[in-house]
Amino acid sequence: MIKKYLFILLSVVFTQIPFISSGQLQFSKLDSLRGSITAEREWWDLSFYHLFVNVIPEAKFIEGSVRVQYKVLEEASTMQIDLQEPLFISKVLQDGKELSYTRFGPVYLIKLKKNQVPGAIEDLYINYQGYPQEAKNAPWDGGLSWKKDKNGKDFVATSCQGIGASIWWPCKDHMYDEVDSMLISVEVPEDLIDVSNGRLRGIEAHPERKTKTFHWFVSNPINNYGVNINIGDYIHWNEQYEGENGILDMDFWVLSYNEEIAKIQFLQANKTMEAFEYWFGPYPFYEDGYKLVEVPYLGMEHQSSITYGNKFKNGYNGYSRNRSKMGGNFDYIIIHESAHEWFANNITYIDPADMWIHEGFACYSESLYLDYWFGKEAGEKYNLALREHIGNTKPMVGPYGVNKEGSDMYNKGAALLGMIRQMINNDEKWRSILRGLNETFYHQTVGTGQIENYISERSGIDLSSFFDQYLRDIRIPILEYFFSEGKMYYRWTNVIDHFSIPIEMYLGDNELKITPRRAWQTIETNEGQLIIQPNYYIATSKIQ
């Protein structure tokens, strides 16, 4: 399903020059083919996938097929499908006729024989196989994790954020077009279980092959990197949460020997749901349910199938993320990855350049969880301490059309959102904005501009220069000031030309609110100690 979006990404033709430049960065033709809405992508709209994968752990080998159902938007003769080496496509069929294709790295250009009539619904069948890239440090590098559990049984999982779903299955690997629904069928050794997205429709036994096939159906739109397979010696239990939209199935899958400890640690899942439905609105995927699934890596935000590997400890691998120590009050993976159901899987970035929409809001959600359960002061204390991890080396928004993310998305994103809450200074309005985002952009792909405009309009504050400064510049604003003859002189430095935001501060015992600009301004006041409200991520410099 091609979701609504307000800006146009670069459309690349295959005769373009070898690289494009963005500032000091240079990108190859492959970057553009991977990261842009090419002509071979834009003419068709995804409607349904049936992905079948036979996973053979002993050989670290997979083979499978994908049915691609799509709506024709305009006439065309070439379709782009993505699949990364060393996997390869072995056959492509349409209406029973085998199609030819050419390969350009991870891109397959399939030559269609059938006339593609606008409005028609068509199907393509793709067979593929190979030894997929092994994830060396999942989820950061992506691929398949081939591990063993404590009992020596195979423990296998996929993760592919950033690197793309085409690292393990052939697909239209661009975020702008989410499939409307999907059937995921995974064949595994008969002593193991596969857990994937959505709801389990059935299990087929194959005694002759000593395997089983698990069929999972996803009824909501899903982004490519949100699709996953998780294979292990799992046990399962189910709980029901009474949420804003009725009864939500909460399913939990862990290795058989971890059941006791998991049932204690996973009590936080219900607490997470309560806090986030309060702040963000109803869970976006009641039809597909909510799952926590144990995996052999730290965890990821796979839609309705959140993966977990945080050792059943609070914090991040047992450690608080910052000096506030507040992170020890919750399991980082449960809270952070569950927040992505709202910001990543419900509201999805249209281009990796906008990944801060996922990670900034999810990081900020950690403080909102603390706020809900431990009080506003606890949440603010945690959020302020996250700043120690901000590098300010690259902008938060990356270059578009080349599958390149920005920097400082997590902690600087949380700082940015904490500032907006402070500027609004009305927590009910702020909550309505967070909930409104999830309602307005429900099951949509969006760009940064849409998020900026929505928050500005709903807050009643012109935040255009604020977003330009914090998303697209690496400098931290400095408030310069001095006192002379009963006045305080103040201005912004280290900022973009048009930067101007209101800030709150104490001057001695007096509470003040000013809106500095780059030019000097004055306010009549006696000299005193200047204390800026701490939620503002700025620096100050008193001129002697």
Coordinates of C-alpha atoms in Angstrom, one line a residue:
M1 CA 0.0 0.0 0.0
I2 CA 1.5 3.3 -1.0
K3 CA 0.8 5.6 1.9
K4 CA 0.2 9.3 1.7
Y5 CA 3.3 11.6 1.8
L6 CA 3.8 15.3 1.2
F7 CA 7.3 15.4 -0.4
I8 CA 8.8 13.8 -3.4
L9 CA 11.9 11.7 -3.3
L10 CA 14.4 11.6 -6.1
S11 CA 13.3 9.3 -8.9
V12 CA 16.3 7.6 -10.4
V13 CA 16.7 6.2 -13.9
F14 CA 19.3 3.6 -14.6
T15 CA 21.4 5.7 -16.9
Q16 CA 22.2 8.2 -14.2
I17 CA 25.7 9.3 -13.3
P18 CA 27.8 7.0 -11.1
F19 CA 27.3 9.0 -7.9
I20 CA 25.5 11.9 -6.3
S21 CA 26.9 14.2 -3.7
S22 CA 25.3 15.5 -0.5
G23 CA 27.6 18.0 1.2
Q24 CA 30.8 16.1 1.9
L25 CA 29.2 12.7 1.3
Q26 CA 29.2 10.9 -2.0
F27 CA 26.8 8.1 -2.9
S28 CA 27.0 5.4 -5.6
K29 CA 24.4 4.4 -8.2
L30 CA 23.6 1.4 -6.0
D31 CA 22.8 3.7 -3.1
S32 CA 20.3 5.5 -5.2
L33 CA 18.7 2.4 -6.6
R34 CA 18.4 1.1 -3.0
G35 CA 17.2 4.3 -1.4
S36 CA 15.0 6.1 -3.9
I37 CA 11.6 5.7 -5.5
T38 CA 12.9 4.5 -8.9
A39 CA 10.7 4.5 -12.0
E40 CA 10.7 0.7 -11.7
R41 CA 9.2 0.9 -8.3
E42 CA 6.7 3.8 -8.5
W43 CA 4.4 2.4 -11.2
W44 CA 3.0 -0.4 -8.9
D45 CA 1.4 -0.5 -5.4
L46 CA 1.9 -3.4 -3.1
S47 CA -1.2 -5.1 -1.8
F48 CA -0.2 -8.6 -0.5
Y49 CA 2.8 -10.8 0.0
H50 CA 2.8 -14.5 0.7
L51 CA 6.4 -15.2 1.9
F52 CA 7.4 -18.9 2.2
V53 CA 10.8 -19.7 3.7
N54 CA 12.3 -23.1 4.4
V55 CA 15.0 -22.6 7.0
I56 CA 17.7 -25.3 7.3
P57 CA 19.7 -24.4 10.4
E58 CA 22.3 -27.2 10.1
A59 CA 23.4 -25.8 6.7
K60 CA 22.7 -22.1 7.4
F61 CA 20.7 -22.2 4.2
I62 CA 17.3 -20.9 3.2
E63 CA 15.1 -21.4 0.2
G64 CA 11.7 -20.1 -0.5
S65 CA 9.2 -18.1 -2.6
V66 CA 7.3 -14.9 -2.6
R67 CA 3.9 -14.2 -4.1
V68 CA 3.8 -10.5 -4.9
Q69 CA 0.3 -9.1 -5.4
Y70 CA 0.1 -5.5 -6.7
K71 CA -2.1 -2.9 -8.3
V72 CA -0.9 -1.4 -11.5
L73 CA -0.8 2.4 -11.3
E74 CA 0.6 3.1 -14.8
E75 CA 1.8 1.2 -17.8
A76 CA 5.3 -0.3 -17.5
S77 CA 7.4 -3.2 -18.6
T78 CA 10.1 -3.5 -15.9
M79 CA 9.7 -4.1 -12.2
Q80 CA 12.4 -3.7 -9.6
I81 CA 12.7 -6.4 -6.9
D82 CA 15.5 -6.3 -4.3
L83 CA 17.5 -9.2 -3.0
Q84 CA 21.0 -8.9 -1.5
E85 CA 23.8 -11.3 -2.2
P86 CA 24.7 -14.0 -1.6
L87 CA 21.0 -14.9 -2.0
F88 CA 19.8 -15.2 -5.5
I89 CA 16.5 -15.4 -7.4
S90 CA 16.2 -18.7 -9.4
K91 CA 12.9 -18.1 -11.1
V92 CA 10.2 -15.5 -11.7
L93 CA 6.7 -16.3 -13.1
Q94 CA 3.7 -14.4 -14.1
D95 CA 0.5 -16.1 -15.4
G96 CA 2.6 -19.3 -15.6
K97 CA 5.2 -17.8 -17.9
E98 CA 8.8 -17.5 -16.9
L99 CA 10.2 -14.0 -17.0
S100 CA 13.8 -12.9 -17.7
Y101 CA 15.7 -10.4 -15.5
T102 CA 19.0 -8.7 -15.1
R103 CA 20.8 -8.1 -11.8
F104 CA 22.6 -5.0 -10.7
G105 CA 24.0 -5.8 -7.3
P106 CA 21.0 -6.2 -5.0
V107 CA 18.6 -5.0 -7.6
Y108 CA 16.7 -7.3 -10.0
L109 CA 15.1 -5.7 -13.0
I110 CA 12.4 -8.1 -14.2
K111 CA 11.1 -7.8 -17.8
L112 CA 7.4 -8.3 -17.9
K113 CA 5.7 -10.0 -20.8
K114 CA 2.1 -9.2 -19.9
N115 CA 0.6 -5.7 -20.5
Q116 CA 0.3 -3.9 -17.2
V117 CA -3.1 -2.2 -17.4
P118 CA -3.7 0.7 -14.9
G119 CA -6.1 -0.4 -12.2
A120 CA -5.5 -4.1 -12.7
I121 CA -4.5 -6.4 -9.8
E122 CA -1.6 -8.7 -10.8
D123 CA 0.6 -11.4 -9.2
L124 CA 4.2 -12.2 -9.6
Y125 CA 5.8 -15.4 -8.2
I126 CA 9.5 -15.4 -7.2
N127 CA 11.6 -18.4 -6.1
Y128 CA 14.9 -17.8 -4.3
Q129 CA 17.6 -19.5 -2.3
G130 CA 21.1 -19.3 -0.9
Y131 CA 23.2 -18.8 2.2
P132 CA 22.0 -15.5 3.7
Q133 CA 24.3 -13.0 5.3
E134 CA 25.0 -13.9 8.9
A135 CA 24.4 -11.2 11.5
K136 CA 27.7 -10.7 13.3
N137 CA 26.4 -8.2 15.8
A138 CA 22.6 -8.2 15.6
P139 CA 20.6 -6.1 15.4
W140 CA 23.2 -3.5 14.4
D141 CA 24.5 -5.2 11.3
G142 CA 21.5 -7.3 10.3
G143 CA 21.0 -10.7 8.6
L144 CA 20.3 -14.1 10.2
S145 CA 21.5 -15.1 13.7
W146 CA 22.4 -18.8 13.7
K147 CA 22.8 -19.7 17.4
K148 CA 22.3 -22.6 19.8
D149 CA 20.4 -22.5 23.1
K150 CA 21.7 -23.9 26.4
N151 CA 20.3 -27.3 25.4
G152 CA 22.1 -27.3 22.1
K153 CA 19.0 -26.7 20.0
D154 CA 19.0 -24.3 17.1
F155 CA 18.0 -20.7 18.0
V156 CA 17.6 -18.6 14.8
A157 CA 16.3 -15.1 14.2
T158 CA 16.3 -12.4 11.5
S159 CA 17.0 -8.6 12.0
C160 CA 17.4 -6.1 9.2
Q161 CA 16.7 -2.5 10.2
G162 CA 18.8 -0.2 8.0
I163 CA 20.3 -3.0 5.9
G164 CA 16.8 -3.9 4.6
A165 CA 14.5 -6.9 4.4
S166 CA 16.1 -7.9 1.1
I167 CA 19.0 -9.2 3.2
W168 CA 16.9 -12.3 3.6
W169 CA 13.8 -12.2 1.3
P170 CA 13.0 -10.7 -2.1
C171 CA 10.8 -7.7 -1.8
K172 CA 10.1 -4.1 -2.8
D173 CA 12.7 -2.8 -0.3
H174 CA 11.7 0.8 0.2
M175 CA 9.8 2.2 3.1
Y176 CA 7.4 4.4 1.1
D177 CA 5.2 1.4 0.0
E178 CA 3.9 -0.9 2.8
V179 CA 2.1 -4.1 1.9
D180 CA -1.6 -4.1 3.0
S181 CA -1.5 -7.6 4.5
M182 CA 0.8 -10.6 4.5
L183 CA 1.0 -14.3 5.0
I184 CA 4.3 -15.6 6.4
S185 CA 4.9 -19.4 6.1
V186 CA 8.1 -20.8 7.7
E187 CA 9.2 -24.4 7.5
V188 CA 11.5 -25.5 10.4
P189 CA 12.8 -28.7 11.9
E190 CA 9.9 -30.6 13.6
D191 CA 11.3 -30.1 17.2
L192 CA 11.3 -26.3 16.8
I193 CA 8.7 -23.5 16.6
D194 CA 8.6 -20.5 14.3
V195 CA 7.1 -17.2 15.7
S196 CA 6.5 -14.5 13.2
N197 CA 4.2 -11.4 12.9
G198 CA 0.5 -11.4 13.3
R199 CA -1.6 -14.3 14.3
L200 CA -0.9 -18.0 13.9
R201 CA -3.3 -19.5 11.3
G202 CA -2.1 -23.0 11.3
I203 CA 0.7 -25.6 11.5
E204 CA 1.4 -28.2 8.9
A205 CA 3.4 -31.3 9.8
H206 CA 5.7 -32.9 7.2
P207 CA 6.7 -36.3 8.8
E208 CA 8.5 -37.3 5.6
R209 CA 10.8 -34.3 5.9
K210 CA 10.8 -34.2 9.7
T211 CA 9.7 -30.5 9.5
K212 CA 6.7 -28.3 10.3
T213 CA 5.4 -25.2 8.6
F214 CA 4.0 -22.4 10.7
H215 CA 1.6 -20.0 8.9
W216 CA 1.3 -16.4 10.4
F217 CA -1.1 -13.8 9.0
V218 CA -0.7 -10.0 9.3
S219 CA -3.9 -8.1 8.7
N220 CA -2.5 -4.6 9.0
P221 CA 0.0 -2.8 6.8
I222 CA 3.6 -3.7 7.7
N223 CA 6.9 -2.2 6.7
N224 CA 9.5 -4.6 5.3
Y225 CA 12.1 -4.5 8.1
G226 CA 9.2 -5.2 10.6
V227 CA 8.8 -8.7 9.1
N228 CA 10.6 -11.4 11.0
I229 CA 11.1 -15.1 11.7
N230 CA 12.2 -16.4 15.1
I231 CA 12.9 -20.1 15.5
G232 CA 13.6 -21.9 18.8
D233 CA 12.5 -24.4 21.4
Y234 CA 9.7 -22.1 22.6
I235 CA 7.1 -22.3 25.2
H236 CA 4.1 -19.9 25.0
W237 CA 1.5 -18.3 27.3
N238 CA -1.2 -15.7 26.6
E239 CA -2.7 -12.9 28.6
Q240 CA -5.5 -10.5 27.8
Y241 CA -5.2 -6.7 28.3
E242 CA -8.3 -4.6 28.6
G243 CA -7.2 -1.6 26.5
E244 CA -8.7 1.4 24.9
N245 CA -10.0 -0.5 21.9
G246 CA -11.1 -3.6 23.8
I247 CA -9.4 -6.8 24.6
L248 CA -5.8 -7.1 23.3
D249 CA -4.1 -10.5 23.1
M250 CA -0.7 -10.4 24.7
D251 CA 1.4 -13.4 23.7
F252 CA 4.8 -14.4 25.1
W253 CA 7.3 -16.8 23.6
V254 CA 10.5 -17.7 25.4
L255 CA 12.9 -20.7 25.4
S256 CA 11.5 -23.5 27.5
Y257 CA 14.0 -23.1 30.4
N258 CA 13.3 -19.4 30.8
E259 CA 9.6 -19.6 31.5
E260 CA 9.7 -18.9 35.2
I261 CA 11.9 -15.8 35.0
A262 CA 10.2 -14.5 31.9
K263 CA 6.8 -14.6 33.5
I264 CA 8.0 -12.2 36.2
Q265 CA 10.0 -9.9 33.9
F266 CA 7.3 -9.7 31.3
L267 CA 4.8 -8.4 33.7
Q268 CA 6.2 -5.0 32.5
A269 CA 4.5 -5.5 29.2
N270 CA 1.1 -4.8 30.6
K271 CA 2.5 -1.7 32.5
T272 CA 4.0 -0.6 29.2
M273 CA 0.8 -0.9 27.4
E274 CA -1.1 1.1 30.0
A275 CA 1.5 3.9 30.0
F276 CA 1.7 4.2 26.2
E277 CA -2.0 4.0 25.5
Y278 CA -2.3 6.9 27.9
W279 CA 0.4 8.9 26.1
F280 CA 0.1 7.8 22.5
G281 CA -3.5 6.5 22.1
P282 CA -4.8 2.9 21.4
Y283 CA -2.3 0.2 20.5
P284 CA -2.3 0.3 16.7
F285 CA -2.5 -3.4 15.9
Y286 CA -5.3 -4.9 18.0
E287 CA -6.2 -7.2 15.1
D288 CA -2.7 -8.8 15.0
G289 CA -2.1 -8.8 18.7
Y290 CA 1.1 -8.1 20.7
K291 CA 3.9 -10.5 21.2
L292 CA 7.2 -10.6 23.0
V293 CA 9.5 -13.2 21.5
E294 CA 12.9 -14.2 23.0
V295 CA 15.8 -14.1 20.5
P296 CA 19.6 -14.6 20.6
Y297 CA 20.3 -10.8 20.2
L298 CA 19.3 -7.7 22.2
G299 CA 16.0 -7.0 20.5
M300 CA 14.1 -5.2 17.8
E301 CA 10.7 -3.5 17.1
H302 CA 9.2 -6.1 14.6
Q303 CA 5.5 -5.2 14.3
S304 CA 3.3 -7.3 16.6
S305 CA 6.3 -9.6 17.1
I306 CA 8.7 -7.6 19.3
T307 CA 11.9 -9.5 19.8
Y308 CA 13.6 -9.6 23.2
G309 CA 17.1 -10.5 24.4
N310 CA 17.7 -8.3 27.4
K311 CA 18.6 -11.2 29.8
F312 CA 15.4 -10.7 31.8
K313 CA 16.9 -7.8 33.6
N314 CA 16.0 -4.1 34.1
G315 CA 18.0 -1.4 32.3
Y316 CA 20.0 -2.0 29.2
N317 CA 21.6 -5.4 29.5
G318 CA 21.3 -4.9 33.3
Y319 CA 22.8 -1.4 33.3
S320 CA 21.0 1.9 33.7
R321 CA 21.6 3.9 30.5
N322 CA 22.8 7.1 32.2
R323 CA 23.9 8.6 35.5
S324 CA 20.3 9.3 36.7
K325 CA 20.0 5.5 37.5
M326 CA 16.3 5.8 36.7
G327 CA 16.8 3.3 33.9
G328 CA 17.0 0.6 36.5
N329 CA 13.3 0.9 37.1
F330 CA 12.3 -0.7 33.8
D331 CA 13.4 -3.2 31.2
Y332 CA 14.8 -1.1 28.4
I333 CA 14.0 -3.5 25.5
I334 CA 10.3 -4.1 26.6
I335 CA 9.7 -0.3 26.9
H336 CA 11.7 1.0 24.0
E337 CA 10.8 -1.6 21.4
S338 CA 7.1 -1.6 22.4
A339 CA 7.1 2.2 21.9
H340 CA 8.0 1.5 18.3
E341 CA 4.6 0.0 17.7
W342 CA 3.4 3.6 17.7
F343 CA 6.5 5.3 16.3
A344 CA 8.0 3.1 13.6
N345 CA 5.2 0.6 12.9
N346 CA 2.1 2.8 13.1
I347 CA 3.8 6.1 12.1
T348 CA 6.6 4.9 9.7
Y349 CA 9.4 7.0 8.2
I350 CA 9.2 7.3 4.4
D351 CA 13.0 7.5 4.0
P352 CA 15.8 6.4 6.4
A353 CA 16.9 10.1 6.5
D354 CA 13.8 10.5 8.7
M355 CA 14.7 7.7 11.1
W356 CA 14.7 10.1 14.0
I357 CA 10.9 9.9 13.9
H358 CA 11.3 6.3 15.0
E359 CA 14.2 6.5 17.4
G360 CA 13.7 10.0 18.8
F361 CA 10.1 9.3 19.9
A362 CA 10.9 5.8 21.2
C363 CA 13.8 7.1 23.2
Y364 CA 11.7 9.9 24.6
S365 CA 9.0 7.3 25.5
E366 CA 11.3 5.8 28.1
S367 CA 10.9 9.1 30.1
L368 CA 7.2 9.0 29.6
Y369 CA 7.0 5.5 31.0
L370 CA 8.8 6.8 34.1
D371 CA 6.6 9.8 34.2
Y372 CA 3.4 7.7 34.2
W373 CA 4.5 5.2 36.8
F374 CA 7.0 7.2 38.9
G375 CA 6.1 10.8 38.4
K376 CA 7.1 13.7 36.1
E377 CA 10.2 14.5 38.0
A378 CA 11.6 11.0 37.5
G379 CA 10.9 11.2 33.8
E380 CA 12.6 14.5 33.4
K381 CA 15.6 13.4 35.4
Y382 CA 16.1 10.4 33.1
N383 CA 15.5 12.5 29.9
L384 CA 18.0 15.2 31.0
A385 CA 20.7 12.6 31.8
L386 CA 20.4 11.1 28.2
R387 CA 22.2 14.2 26.9
E388 CA 25.5 12.9 28.1
H389 CA 25.4 10.5 25.1
I390 CA 24.8 13.2 22.4
G391 CA 27.7 13.6 20.0
N392 CA 26.6 16.5 17.8
T393 CA 28.8 15.4 15.0
K394 CA 26.2 15.0 12.2
P395 CA 22.6 16.3 11.7
M396 CA 19.7 14.2 12.9
V397 CA 18.1 14.2 9.5
G398 CA 20.2 12.4 6.9
P399 CA 20.5 12.8 3.1
Y400 CA 17.4 11.6 1.2
G401 CA 17.1 9.0 -1.5
V402 CA 20.2 7.0 -0.7
N403 CA 19.2 4.8 2.2
K404 CA 21.2 6.9 4.7
E405 CA 20.1 7.7 8.2
G406 CA 21.0 10.7 10.3
S407 CA 22.9 10.9 13.6
D408 CA 22.1 11.4 17.3
M409 CA 18.5 10.2 16.7
Y410 CA 18.0 8.6 20.0
N411 CA 19.2 10.9 22.8
K412 CA 19.1 14.2 20.9
G413 CA 15.6 13.3 19.7
A414 CA 14.5 12.8 23.3
A415 CA 16.0 16.1 24.2
L416 CA 14.2 17.9 21.3
L417 CA 10.9 16.4 22.4
G418 CA 11.4 17.3 26.0
M419 CA 12.1 20.9 24.9
I420 CA 8.9 21.0 23.0
R421 CA 6.9 19.8 26.0
Q422 CA 8.5 22.6 28.0
M423 CA 7.7 25.3 25.5
I424 CA 4.1 24.2 25.3
N425 CA 4.0 24.1 29.1
N426 CA 0.7 22.3 29.1
D427 CA 0.9 18.6 29.6
E428 CA -2.6 17.8 28.5
K429 CA -2.0 19.7 25.2
W430 CA 1.3 17.8 24.8
R431 CA -0.4 14.5 25.4
S432 CA -3.1 15.4 22.9
I433 CA -0.4 16.1 20.3
L434 CA 1.3 12.8 20.9
R435 CA -2.1 11.0 20.6
G436 CA -3.1 13.2 17.7
L437 CA 0.1 12.2 15.7
N438 CA -0.9 8.5 16.0
E439 CA -4.4 9.2 15.0
T440 CA -3.7 11.6 12.1
F441 CA -0.9 9.5 10.6
Y442 CA -2.4 6.1 11.6
H443 CA -0.8 3.4 9.5
Q444 CA 1.0 5.9 7.3
T445 CA 4.5 6.6 6.1
V446 CA 5.5 10.2 6.8
G447 CA 8.4 12.6 6.3
T448 CA 9.9 14.9 8.8
G449 CA 8.1 17.9 7.4
Q450 CA 4.7 16.4 8.2
I451 CA 5.7 15.8 11.9
E452 CA 7.1 19.3 12.2
N453 CA 4.1 21.0 10.7
Y454 CA 1.6 19.0 12.8
I455 CA 3.4 19.8 16.1
S456 CA 3.8 23.5 15.2
E457 CA 0.1 23.8 14.2
R458 CA -1.2 21.9 17.2
S459 CA 1.1 23.6 19.7
G460 CA 0.4 27.1 18.4
I461 CA 4.1 27.9 18.4
D462 CA 6.1 28.5 15.2
L463 CA 8.8 25.8 15.6
S464 CA 10.2 26.0 12.1
S465 CA 13.5 27.5 13.2
F466 CA 13.7 25.2 16.2
F467 CA 13.4 22.1 14.0
D468 CA 15.9 23.5 11.5
Q469 CA 18.4 24.1 14.3
Y470 CA 18.1 20.8 16.1
L471 CA 17.4 18.5 13.2
R472 CA 19.5 19.9 10.5
D473 CA 22.4 21.6 12.3
I474 CA 24.9 20.2 14.8
R475 CA 25.4 23.4 16.9
I476 CA 24.0 23.8 20.3
P477 CA 22.5 27.3 20.7
I478 CA 24.3 29.6 23.1
L479 CA 22.5 32.3 25.0
E480 CA 24.9 35.2 25.5
Y481 CA 24.0 37.8 28.0
F482 CA 25.4 40.7 30.2
F483 CA 24.1 43.3 32.6
S484 CA 24.5 47.0 32.3
E485 CA 22.7 50.0 33.9
G486 CA 19.6 48.1 35.1
K487 CA 19.2 46.0 32.0
M488 CA 20.0 42.5 30.8
Y489 CA 21.3 42.3 27.2
Y490 CA 20.8 38.9 25.5
R491 CA 21.1 37.2 22.1
W492 CA 21.5 33.8 20.5
T493 CA 24.9 32.8 19.0
N494 CA 26.0 29.5 17.5
V495 CA 22.7 29.3 15.7
I496 CA 21.1 29.4 12.2
D497 CA 20.2 32.9 10.9
H498 CA 16.5 32.8 11.7
F499 CA 16.6 30.9 15.0
S500 CA 14.2 32.1 17.7
I501 CA 12.5 30.2 20.4
P502 CA 10.9 31.2 23.7
I503 CA 12.8 30.1 26.9
E504 CA 11.9 30.2 30.6
M505 CA 14.4 31.1 33.3
Y506 CA 14.9 32.4 36.7
L507 CA 16.8 35.7 37.3
G508 CA 17.4 35.8 41.0
D509 CA 13.9 35.2 42.5
N510 CA 12.1 36.4 39.4
E511 CA 10.6 34.0 36.8
L512 CA 11.1 35.3 33.2
K513 CA 10.1 34.2 29.7
I514 CA 12.0 35.7 26.8
T515 CA 12.3 35.1 23.1
P516 CA 15.9 35.8 22.1
R517 CA 17.1 36.3 18.5
R518 CA 20.5 36.8 17.0
A519 CA 20.3 40.5 17.4
W520 CA 20.8 42.0 20.9
Q521 CA 17.7 42.6 22.9
T522 CA 17.2 44.0 26.4
I523 CA 14.9 43.6 29.4
E524 CA 14.9 45.9 32.4
T525 CA 16.0 44.0 35.4
N526 CA 18.5 44.0 38.2
E527 CA 21.6 41.8 37.9
G528 CA 21.3 38.4 39.4
Q529 CA 22.0 34.7 38.9
L530 CA 20.6 33.4 35.7
I531 CA 19.1 29.9 35.8
I532 CA 17.6 28.4 32.6
Q533 CA 14.8 25.9 32.9
P534 CA 16.8 22.6 32.5
N535 CA 14.6 21.0 29.8
Y536 CA 16.1 23.5 27.3
Y537 CA 19.0 21.9 25.5
I538 CA 21.1 25.1 25.2
A539 CA 24.3 26.6 26.6
T540 CA 24.7 30.0 28.3
S541 CA 27.6 32.4 28.2
K542 CA 27.9 35.5 30.5
I543 CA 29.9 38.3 28.9
Q544 CA 32.1 40.1 31.4

